[in-house]
Amino acid sequence: MTATDQGQVPPQHVPLGRTRSSADKWFRRILALSGASVLIVLATMLISTGIDAWPVFRHEGLSFITGSTWDPGTSRTEITGEYGALAFIIGTLVTSGIALFIAVPLAVGTALYLTNVAGRRVRNPLTYAIELLAAVPSVVYGLWGLLFFVPVVLRPAMDFIAGTLGTFIPFLAAPVVTYNYFAAGVVLSIMVLPIITAVTREVMSKTPDSEIAAAYGLGATRWEMLKFIVLPRARPGIIGATMLGLGRALGETIAVAMLIGGSKQIPDSIFLGGQSMAGIIAITFQEAAPENVKALIGVGVLLFVITVIVNMIARGIVAATGGRVIGDASV
Amino acid sequence: MSLLTERQPADQLRPLRERNPNASRRNRRNLVATGMMALAVILALIPIVLIVVQVVIRGIGAMNWEFLTSTQIFSQRSEGGGYLNGLFGTLYMVLIASLVAVPLGIAAATFVVEYKDSRLAPYIQFFTDVMTGVPSIFIGLYIYALLVQGGIGFSIGFSTLAGGLALSLLMIPIVARTSEEVLRLVPDDLRNAGYGLGARRWQVVTQIVLPTARSGLITGSMLAIGRAAGETAPLLLTALGAFTIVPQLINAPQAALPLIIYNEARGPFEAAQARAWAGALELMLLVLVITIAARTLSGRSEMQH
């Protein structure tokens, strides 16, 4: 900055000090305000929805989270129904859990393959194809799952699992309905796969070449090198990536709403229908009476708080590994 | 080291030419592990193939000139009609969202990168990251509580503007994050050259930094636009849906492609489901065109550097 003060600039090109510095000041203020708008939006998000949902929180108290009866009233002004969101909380957690259970091993395997095994020629097209999964709109996942994947591909697999493992593991037991926790969880796993893969790949690519060379120099096979060098270093990053995927899975709405079955009960098995937090909002919002809308906004507030906490922890873990979550699939 | 200092028992010594007895087991493990990794890749690739094939085959089967050029019919039972109202609504709301989100997102990113010294910058950076994780349905609830219902003091009803603003809130963090990555790539030498010529900070930013990062900024914005075009959940609570082409900005519910697909796919009627596949093809092509445009532009920018 001092360079400009010392420069031999013709006087007519130098507006008087006050004009120039105030232009700079205003420029900075405009940019700061744009940035701060993100903070303002996030703050007002919680406040405005919190105010709307307050009567329901006050009426239900802790049973909003622990109660499993969801029986909306039709009043315009009072809270007359019973709002216990436990079934939806469980639906969200179980489907997200199933999604991570499937997606994390796949993502880690894929990331290992892409960073350490695949040749340059196949690496880019493969990466591109997997990132393409992130570009598919969630309503297309829903449509595809509803009319093709779940009834045609997944249904036989679910019947098989229920008939074999289900005979001695209670939560895998028959009967099987077509649209259920498991169906929603499997499609959800496809949706979170690209973000977990992208972040894991990013962390793995940071392994120092010297350590890889050292491992090979000691005579390690490729798998031993991955197991003793790459995986231990990438572990915190994989945990962070998993948390990010969890954040995505918890908040996913349309595909889950279309595939989870739509029952308000808490099912005994993952092959029975249920409902998720985001799903109950999407499905019932348009026909809801004012007091029911307040309750649905309350469910939204709960979901928001959970996902924001999960995301902050995830970003923190990934940041602590020295990386930052980057790339198209990560936003 | 120990090999040099201590003598090994004779039965553990072996000529270098002889194979280590562990070698075949270790090789087998390596092979199995490599196979598992390849299997993971294949399993990860199956869904994208299945999705693309199904959407293209079933979509083309139901796609025709009438579908592309006419608006929705009222009955899900009967065949005919198209999603023109949805395409119009999607483009309309995405346009509004872009007009808000692209300048705001780029400005926020510029502040974070160019004014690192500011106390505000790290907070903005962190909370943009957090905002990328806010569930899209919650953004819909927020706009509903604030603007549709009138929590702010006035109401704009279910409308194009409400839908557009909801989409813009989804886009801002994406635009900001991608722009930030690009702006960091602009070399400091360029900035210093600007200062050396006597430029002020705002001149350096607007005339050197932003033009240098231009193609990257466009790419990030296109990525965000592609995401916004495919969003359904927030529109359920803000745009609501409509059967006709709606030019009004406020107080009139607006249609969107994802909303119509969602509604028609859930029903039991085959005619509606066939239209939903065609709609999905239309939506995927729209998103694909935007994504490819983004990739192409970013590819070009890499060649420039």
XYZ file of C-alpha atoms in Angstrom:
636
model
C 0.000 0.000 0.000
C 2.833 2.390 0.779
C 4.096 1.824 -2.743
C 1.216 3.899 -4.107
C 2.108 6.845 -1.878
C 5.706 6.912 -3.071
C 4.975 6.396 -6.767
C 5.580 9.175 -9.300
C 2.003 9.387 -10.502
C 0.861 12.389 -12.552
C -1.226 14.558 -10.213
C -4.337 14.609 -12.406
C -4.707 10.824 -11.978
C -4.655 11.057 -8.234
C -7.972 12.136 -6.788
C -7.573 13.915 -3.459
C -6.900 11.581 -0.544
C -10.350 11.693 0.970
C -12.117 10.645 -2.230
C -9.797 7.723 -2.807
C -9.767 6.348 0.674
C -13.529 6.659 1.044
C -14.011 4.679 -2.168
C -11.864 1.973 -0.609
C -13.781 2.178 2.640
C -17.138 1.875 0.920
C -15.944 -1.007 -1.228
C -14.841 -2.836 1.867
C -18.116 -2.074 3.625
C -20.208 -3.423 0.735
C -18.196 -6.642 0.615
C -18.324 -7.044 4.383
C -22.070 -6.523 4.356
C -22.514 -9.185 1.646
C -20.460 -11.594 3.703
C -22.295 -10.688 6.882
C -25.620 -11.363 5.140
C -24.775 -15.070 5.484
C -24.431 -14.607 9.247
C -27.629 -12.556 9.387
C -29.599 -15.154 7.417
C -28.357 -17.992 9.631
C -29.235 -16.049 12.780
C -32.708 -15.027 11.604
C -33.319 -18.588 10.395
C -33.297 -19.916 13.904
C -35.114 -16.897 15.370
C -38.031 -16.653 12.937
C -38.730 -20.381 12.791
C -38.157 -20.697 16.528
C -40.790 -18.012 17.220
C -43.264 -19.787 14.955
C -42.702 -23.152 16.590
C -42.581 -21.847 20.171
C -46.267 -22.541 21.067
C -45.807 -26.200 20.107
C -42.551 -26.530 22.055
C -44.239 -24.978 25.107
C -47.323 -27.164 24.779
C -45.416 -30.420 24.292
C -42.290 -29.802 26.307
C -39.899 -32.735 26.233
C -42.565 -35.056 24.815
C -42.044 -33.308 21.459
C -38.874 -35.406 21.249
C -39.814 -38.417 23.385
C -43.483 -38.860 22.420
C -44.392 -41.151 19.560
C -47.992 -40.054 18.994
C -48.382 -37.594 16.127
C -52.025 -36.593 16.028
C -52.388 -33.121 14.466
C -55.275 -30.863 15.442
C -57.104 -28.468 13.137
C -57.213 -25.302 15.219
C -56.218 -21.935 13.767
C -55.146 -20.364 17.038
C -54.549 -22.956 19.769
C -52.543 -26.150 20.031
C -55.110 -28.933 20.334
C -53.358 -31.946 18.794
C -50.621 -34.157 20.146
C -47.176 -33.761 18.641
C -44.565 -36.358 19.503
C -41.918 -36.573 16.787
C -40.006 -39.610 18.074
C -41.077 -41.868 15.175
C -39.732 -39.353 12.650
C -36.512 -38.779 14.582
C -35.937 -42.542 14.608
C -36.808 -42.725 10.890
C -34.246 -40.045 10.052
C -31.527 -41.610 12.222
C -32.091 -45.187 11.028
C -32.221 -44.350 7.302
C -29.086 -42.183 7.661
C -27.384 -44.983 9.587
C -28.198 -47.522 6.862
C -26.945 -45.052 4.237
C -23.588 -44.585 5.987
C -23.235 -48.310 6.723
C -23.358 -48.940 2.965
C -21.734 -45.776 1.622
C -18.649 -45.421 3.852
C -16.934 -48.748 2.956
C -17.775 -48.191 -0.713
C -16.462 -44.629 -0.604
C -13.229 -45.579 1.177
C -12.621 -48.452 -1.258
C -13.370 -46.223 -4.215
C -11.135 -43.444 -2.906
C -8.268 -45.880 -2.269
C -8.645 -47.254 -5.781
C -8.823 -43.827 -7.404
C -5.857 -42.348 -5.533
C -3.491 -45.319 -5.438
C -4.438 -48.039 -7.901
C -6.111 -46.521 -10.946
C -3.903 -45.401 -13.779
C -4.020 -41.842 -14.977
C -6.153 -42.798 -17.962
C -9.076 -44.320 -16.036
C -8.819 -42.113 -12.950
C -10.405 -38.988 -14.397
C -13.393 -40.600 -16.127
C -14.137 -42.688 -13.005
C -13.922 -39.647 -10.736
C -16.157 -37.729 -13.108
C -18.748 -40.520 -13.244
C -18.975 -40.742 -9.457
C -19.204 -36.960 -9.052
C -22.042 -37.076 -11.571
C -24.111 -38.783 -8.858
C -24.037 -35.480 -6.981
C -25.570 -33.682 -9.964
C -28.660 -35.910 -10.154
C -31.633 -34.024 -8.620
C -33.089 -35.726 -5.549
C -36.553 -35.914 -7.127
C -35.021 -38.035 -9.913
C -33.558 -40.382 -7.274
C -37.045 -40.515 -5.785
C -38.751 -41.267 -9.098
C -36.136 -43.845 -10.068
C -36.311 -45.528 -6.669
C -40.096 -45.487 -6.574
C -40.800 -46.857 -10.048
C -37.704 -48.921 -10.842
C -34.887 -49.527 -8.358
C -36.828 -50.462 -5.213
C -39.565 -52.682 -6.731
C -37.368 -54.289 -9.416
C -33.830 -54.514 -7.997
C -34.134 -54.106 -4.242
C -37.333 -56.015 -3.484
C -35.854 -59.482 -4.279
C -32.758 -58.627 -2.237
C -34.877 -57.529 0.733
C -36.965 -60.711 0.558
C -33.756 -62.744 0.489
C -32.229 -60.978 3.497
C -35.468 -61.291 5.482
C -35.658 -64.996 4.616
C -32.070 -65.780 5.647
C -30.558 -63.311 8.148
C -34.056 -62.228 9.182
C -34.812 -65.598 10.730
C -32.447 -64.909 13.650
C -31.884 -61.102 13.588
C -35.119 -59.446 14.787
C -34.745 -56.063 13.034
C -34.243 -57.822 9.671
C -37.289 -60.057 10.048
C -40.130 -60.529 7.550
C -42.713 -59.276 6.608
C -41.259 -57.069 3.919
C -43.183 -54.142 2.471
C -41.771 -52.644 -0.734
C -41.151 -49.094 0.502
C -39.431 -49.039 3.867
C -36.498 -47.802 5.975
C -34.048 -50.039 4.121
C -35.171 -48.911 0.645
C -34.842 -45.244 1.646
C -31.475 -45.952 3.272
C -30.023 -47.688 0.204
C -31.019 -44.872 -2.179
C -29.734 -42.373 0.396
C -26.385 -44.205 0.419
C -26.091 -43.613 -3.336
C -26.808 -39.916 -2.792
C -24.151 -39.392 -0.091
C -21.524 -41.536 -1.836
C -20.044 -38.708 -3.963
C -19.414 -36.310 -1.060
C -17.812 -38.977 1.148
C -15.672 -40.196 -1.774
C -14.617 -36.665 -2.720
C -13.498 -35.721 0.794
C -11.780 -39.058 1.459
C -9.939 -38.817 -1.874
C -8.826 -35.308 -1.014
C -7.395 -36.407 2.342
C -5.706 -39.501 0.888
C -4.034 -37.524 -1.866
C -2.212 -35.576 0.865
C -0.135 -38.641 1.896
C 3.533 -37.652 1.507
C 5.213 -39.408 -1.436
C 8.320 -40.012 0.686
C 6.393 -42.227 3.123
C 4.840 -44.211 0.281
C 8.274 -44.657 -1.286
C 9.692 -45.691 2.101
C 7.025 -48.361 2.525
C 7.668 -49.762 -0.932
C 11.396 -49.564 -0.294
C 10.956 -51.825 2.756
C 9.301 -54.350 0.477
C 5.667 -53.695 1.359
C 2.984 -54.837 -1.043
C 0.553 -52.160 -2.211
C -2.086 -53.278 0.278
C 0.437 -53.160 3.131
C 1.448 -49.681 2.063
C -2.229 -48.569 2.039
C -2.904 -50.268 5.364
C 0.101 -48.910 7.244
C 0.666 -45.528 5.572
C -2.392 -44.169 3.761
C -5.271 -45.402 5.924
C -3.896 -44.368 9.356
C -3.130 -40.873 8.038
C -6.535 -40.577 6.395
C -8.523 -41.817 9.393
C -9.549 -38.406 10.807
C -10.422 -37.275 7.292
C -12.578 -40.353 6.742
C -14.386 -39.662 10.021
C -14.947 -36.050 8.937
C -16.191 -37.187 5.527
C -18.571 -39.626 7.213
C -19.969 -36.837 9.381
C -20.454 -34.649 6.304
C -22.277 -37.494 4.612
C -24.365 -37.878 7.758
C -25.291 -34.188 7.583
C -26.442 -34.676 3.998
C -28.362 -37.837 4.782
C -30.174 -36.304 7.771
C -31.393 -33.356 5.713
C -32.346 -35.183 2.525
C -36.051 -34.789 1.945
C -37.719 -35.737 -1.299
C -36.110 -39.069 -2.154
C -36.570 -40.314 1.418
C -40.151 -39.059 1.582
C -40.963 -40.973 -1.603
C -39.356 -44.262 -0.514
C -39.706 -44.582 3.258
C -43.296 -45.827 3.182
C -45.134 -43.029 4.947
C -46.291 -44.769 8.130
C -46.372 -42.758 11.370
C -45.542 -45.820 13.488
C -42.140 -46.895 14.776
C -41.588 -50.203 12.929
C -39.968 -53.276 14.498
C -37.959 -54.108 11.385
C -36.109 -52.062 8.778
C -38.247 -53.742 6.110
C -41.366 -51.933 7.336
C -42.487 -48.422 6.456
C -41.919 -45.321 8.571
C -41.431 -41.601 8.165
C -38.500 -39.184 8.504
C -38.377 -35.663 9.956
C -37.899 -33.990 6.597
C -40.392 -36.401 5.052
C -43.289 -35.555 7.390
C -42.767 -31.854 6.616
C -42.753 -32.402 2.855
C -45.696 -34.808 2.793
C -48.139 -33.106 5.171
C -47.246 -29.425 4.968
C -49.541 -28.432 2.126
C -52.707 -29.801 3.786
C -51.760 -28.839 7.349
C -53.902 -26.611 9.596
C -52.115 -23.618 11.184
C -51.316 -25.396 14.464
C -49.992 -28.394 12.539
C -47.794 -26.057 10.464
C -46.296 -24.740 13.723
C -45.524 -28.308 14.789
C -43.924 -29.075 11.398
C -41.781 -25.941 11.698
C -40.790 -27.265 15.126
C -39.648 -30.528 13.532
C -37.689 -28.418 11.040
C -35.975 -26.487 13.856
C -34.971 -29.763 15.504
C -33.596 -31.064 12.188
C -31.726 -27.801 11.573
C -30.064 -27.874 14.985
C -28.999 -31.529 14.587
C -27.590 -31.093 11.063
C -25.761 -27.858 11.902
C -24.080 -29.476 14.907
C -23.113 -32.543 12.834
C -21.742 -30.297 10.070
C -19.749 -28.094 12.429
C -18.118 -31.156 14.006
C -17.389 -32.578 10.527
C -15.816 -29.376 9.218
C -13.817 -29.116 12.424
C -12.417 -32.634 12.083
C -11.553 -32.166 8.412
C -9.962 -28.770 9.131
C -7.862 -30.339 11.913
C -6.315 -32.729 9.374
C -4.980 -29.659 7.598
C -7.374 -29.995 4.704
C -10.508 -28.186 3.785
C -13.407 -29.849 2.119
C -13.113 -28.836 -1.513
C -14.397 -29.862 -4.914
C -17.743 -29.808 -6.680
C -19.268 -32.691 -4.775
C -18.552 -31.112 -1.415
C -20.821 -28.084 -1.691
C 20.520 -52.799 12.415
C 20.180 -55.841 14.618
C 21.298 -57.925 11.680
C 24.682 -56.285 11.855
C 25.120 -56.333 15.615
C 23.635 -59.661 16.665
C 23.906 -63.037 15.072
C 20.619 -64.512 13.918
C 19.892 -68.148 14.771
C 20.941 -70.294 11.867
C 17.467 -71.635 11.089
C 16.207 -68.071 10.386
C 18.897 -67.266 7.887
C 18.209 -67.884 4.240
C 19.814 -66.974 0.926
C 18.449 -63.813 -0.722
C 17.499 -65.818 -3.823
C 15.077 -67.928 -1.825
C 11.472 -66.762 -1.636
C 10.234 -65.491 1.719
C 7.778 -68.110 3.035
C 5.299 -65.270 3.738
C 5.465 -63.901 0.216
C 2.672 -65.884 -1.374
C 0.306 -65.142 1.520
C 1.142 -61.438 1.337
C 0.666 -61.436 -2.421
C -2.673 -63.159 -2.086
C -3.812 -60.559 0.461
C -2.698 -57.782 -1.823
C -4.644 -59.316 -4.684
C -7.790 -59.761 -2.583
C -7.586 -56.184 -1.295
C -7.115 -54.806 -4.808
C -10.076 -56.872 -5.943
C -12.222 -55.465 -3.109
C -11.282 -51.908 -4.080
C -12.143 -52.563 -7.713
C -15.427 -54.089 -6.576
C -16.212 -50.937 -4.573
C -15.651 -48.830 -7.686
C -17.893 -51.076 -9.753
C -20.640 -51.020 -7.111
C -20.354 -47.226 -6.973
C -20.706 -46.990 -10.744
C -23.759 -49.252 -11.077
C -26.298 -46.706 -9.761
C -25.285 -43.890 -12.112
C -25.537 -46.266 -15.075
C -28.934 -47.591 -13.933
C -30.270 -44.070 -13.348
C -29.115 -42.678 -16.676
C -30.317 -45.712 -18.652
C -33.746 -45.796 -16.989
C -34.344 -42.050 -17.261
C -33.274 -41.969 -20.898
C -35.239 -45.051 -22.000
C -38.455 -44.331 -20.108
C -38.125 -40.588 -20.669
C -37.743 -40.839 -24.432
C -40.718 -43.210 -24.541
C -42.988 -40.514 -23.132
C -41.274 -37.489 -24.645
C -42.862 -35.813 -27.636
C -43.480 -32.417 -29.149
C -46.715 -31.968 -27.219
C -44.925 -32.657 -23.921
C -42.342 -29.988 -24.601
C -44.703 -27.307 -25.839
C -47.887 -27.562 -23.756
C -48.781 -26.961 -20.136
C -50.148 -29.478 -17.657
C -53.594 -30.981 -17.941
C -55.691 -31.146 -14.773
C -56.263 -34.898 -14.688
C -53.401 -37.245 -13.772
C -55.508 -40.090 -15.179
C -55.448 -39.032 -18.818
C -52.595 -38.828 -21.267
C -51.452 -35.654 -22.995
C -50.274 -32.266 -21.891
C -46.747 -31.361 -20.901
C -44.605 -29.616 -18.323
C -44.067 -26.283 -20.070
C -45.456 -24.449 -17.026
C -42.902 -26.254 -14.865
C -40.000 -25.482 -17.177
C -41.051 -21.821 -17.262
C -41.370 -21.666 -13.469
C -38.028 -23.383 -12.893
C -36.195 -21.045 -15.266
C -37.986 -17.996 -13.811
C -37.164 -18.857 -10.190
C -33.601 -19.901 -10.989
C -33.114 -16.555 -12.752
C -34.312 -14.653 -9.677
C -32.199 -16.838 -7.407
C -29.102 -16.228 -9.568
C -29.626 -12.457 -9.604
C -29.528 -12.508 -5.796
C -27.069 -15.288 -5.051
C -24.315 -14.796 -7.644
C -23.370 -11.194 -6.715
C -23.819 -11.843 -2.981
C -21.853 -15.078 -3.030
C -18.979 -13.642 -5.052
C -18.889 -10.521 -2.863
C -18.769 -12.644 0.290
C -15.958 -14.770 -1.149
C -14.047 -11.680 -2.255
C -14.282 -10.288 1.264
C -12.999 -13.516 2.806
C -10.054 -13.776 0.404
C -9.079 -10.126 -0.099
C -9.658 -8.922 3.469
C -8.155 -11.839 5.378
C -6.982 -9.379 8.010
C -10.572 -8.511 8.932
C -11.914 -9.952 12.159
C -15.171 -10.817 10.379
C -13.578 -12.905 7.581
C -12.972 -16.183 9.466
C -16.535 -16.143 10.802
C -17.973 -15.611 7.334
C -15.806 -18.411 5.972
C -16.844 -20.827 8.708
C -20.546 -20.046 8.535
C -20.687 -20.285 4.730
C -19.323 -23.801 5.238
C -22.012 -24.445 7.834
C -24.684 -23.037 5.537
C -23.869 -25.583 2.812
C -25.117 -28.198 5.278
C -28.464 -26.602 6.145
C -31.234 -28.986 5.000
C -32.981 -27.558 1.957
C -36.403 -28.208 3.450
C -35.490 -26.002 6.399
C -34.649 -23.160 4.019
C -38.175 -23.614 2.659
C -39.623 -23.446 6.180
C -37.623 -20.278 6.882
C -38.851 -18.455 3.780
C -42.373 -19.705 4.539
C -42.295 -18.396 8.106
C -40.659 -15.106 7.132
C -42.193 -14.132 3.784
C -45.050 -16.411 2.756
C -46.803 -16.281 6.103
C -45.594 -12.750 6.767
C -43.424 -13.100 9.881
C -41.448 -10.076 8.704
C -44.517 -7.787 8.725
C -45.786 -8.224 5.179
C -46.628 -11.283 3.121
C -45.759 -12.135 -0.472
C -47.766 -15.363 -0.393
C -46.802 -18.579 -2.164
C -45.065 -17.054 -5.157
C -42.276 -16.952 -7.700
C -40.340 -14.522 -5.541
C -40.615 -16.706 -2.426
C -39.417 -19.751 -4.409
C -36.634 -17.761 -6.036
C -35.398 -16.418 -2.695
C -35.447 -19.908 -1.164
C -33.318 -21.169 -4.070
C -30.987 -18.177 -3.694
C -30.306 -19.133 -0.058
C -29.304 -22.587 -1.299
C -27.051 -21.084 -3.946
C -25.225 -18.431 -1.879
C -22.979 -20.825 0.075
C -22.201 -22.854 -3.065
C -21.271 -19.727 -5.044
C -19.275 -18.371 -2.098
C -17.374 -21.620 -1.489
C -16.438 -22.243 -5.116
C -15.560 -18.570 -5.712
C -13.348 -18.557 -2.640
C -11.341 -21.502 -3.987
C -10.857 -19.736 -7.325
C -9.929 -16.358 -5.844
C -7.233 -17.979 -3.715
C -5.614 -19.215 -6.937
C -5.035 -15.668 -8.206
C -1.300 -15.113 -7.654
C -0.274 -12.339 -5.244
C 2.205 -11.104 -7.855
C -0.709 -9.843 -9.924
C -2.119 -7.964 -6.946
C 1.281 -6.473 -6.122
C 1.765 -5.440 -9.741
C -1.524 -3.562 -9.477
C -0.490 -1.833 -6.275
C 2.856 -1.024 -7.863
C 1.034 0.822 -10.631
C -0.687 2.939 -8.005
C -4.066 1.194 -7.955
C -6.171 1.292 -4.807
C -7.434 -1.871 -3.209
C -10.883 -1.717 -4.802
C -9.310 -1.127 -8.190
C -7.006 -4.105 -7.773
C -9.953 -6.288 -6.803
C -12.380 -5.182 -9.517
C -9.888 -4.744 -12.342
C -7.293 -7.429 -11.677
C -8.440 -10.130 -9.262
C -12.040 -10.647 -10.400
C -11.290 -10.573 -14.167
C -8.443 -13.066 -13.661
C -10.748 -15.439 -11.803
C -13.667 -14.794 -14.155
C -14.050 -18.227 -15.726
C -13.728 -19.958 -12.367
C -16.369 -17.689 -10.889
C -18.711 -18.515 -13.784
C -18.104 -22.239 -13.214
C -19.001 -22.015 -9.540
C -22.128 -20.037 -10.294
C -23.227 -22.537 -12.958
C -22.720 -25.392 -10.499
C -24.968 -23.603 -8.024
C -27.556 -22.910 -10.733
C -27.567 -26.600 -11.655
C -28.198 -27.556 -8.028
C -30.966 -24.983 -7.628
C -32.748 -26.118 -10.799
C -33.111 -29.633 -9.399
C -34.320 -28.692 -5.906
C -37.791 -29.774 -4.836
C -38.136 -29.595 -1.066
C -37.939 -25.831 -0.466
C -40.298 -25.140 -3.380
C -43.020 -27.294 -1.799
C -43.260 -24.687 0.961
C -42.654 -21.519 -1.059
C -43.744 -21.877 -4.707
C -46.450 -24.502 -4.058
C -47.129 -25.331 -7.728
C -49.407 -24.174 -10.542
C -51.043 -25.615 -13.653
C -50.512 -22.632 -15.928
C -47.695 -20.311 -16.906
C -47.493 -17.731 -14.119
C -45.769 -14.459 -14.992
C -46.611 -12.779 -11.641
C -43.783 -12.253 -9.201
C -45.736 -12.263 -5.942
C -49.002 -13.592 -4.501
C -49.439 -16.252 -7.178
C -48.200 -19.842 -6.707
C -45.592 -20.873 -9.272
C -44.899 -24.237 -10.939
C -41.527 -25.997 -11.136
C -40.332 -29.107 -12.984
C -39.222 -31.014 -9.845
C -42.515 -30.222 -8.086
C -44.589 -31.640 -10.949
C -42.409 -34.745 -11.225
C -42.793 -35.295 -7.464
C -46.575 -34.955 -7.605
C -47.124 -37.102 -10.694
C -44.674 -39.859 -9.723
C -46.394 -40.445 -6.362
C -49.839 -41.006 -7.891
C -51.107 -44.409 -9.031
C -51.765 -43.411 -12.655
C -49.589 -44.739 -15.464
C -50.122 -41.722 -17.709
C -48.861 -39.423 -14.973
C -45.880 -41.666 -14.195
C -44.906 -41.753 -17.869
C -44.994 -37.950 -17.947
C -42.879 -37.879 -14.773
C -40.153 -39.910 -16.550
C -40.219 -37.496 -19.477
C -40.056 -34.628 -16.978
C -37.085 -36.264 -15.262
C -35.317 -36.530 -18.618
C -36.065 -32.877 -19.317
C -34.777 -31.858 -15.860
C -31.636 -34.010 -16.127
C -30.872 -32.561 -19.551
C -31.316 -29.048 -18.162
C -28.994 -29.769 -15.222
C -26.566 -31.620 -17.495
C -26.342 -28.738 -19.958
C -25.587 -26.380 -17.062
C -23.034 -28.771 -15.511
C -21.267 -29.434 -18.805
C -21.165 -25.729 -19.527
C -19.563 -25.276 -16.106
C -16.998 -28.043 -16.755
C -16.139 -26.701 -20.181
C -15.622 -23.199 -18.859
C -13.446 -24.455 -16.012
C -11.440 -26.594 -18.442
C -10.767 -23.537 -20.513
C -9.651 -21.584 -17.471
C -7.175 -24.327 -16.529
C -5.627 -24.059 -19.973
C -5.191 -20.328 -19.547
C -3.168 -20.702 -16.355
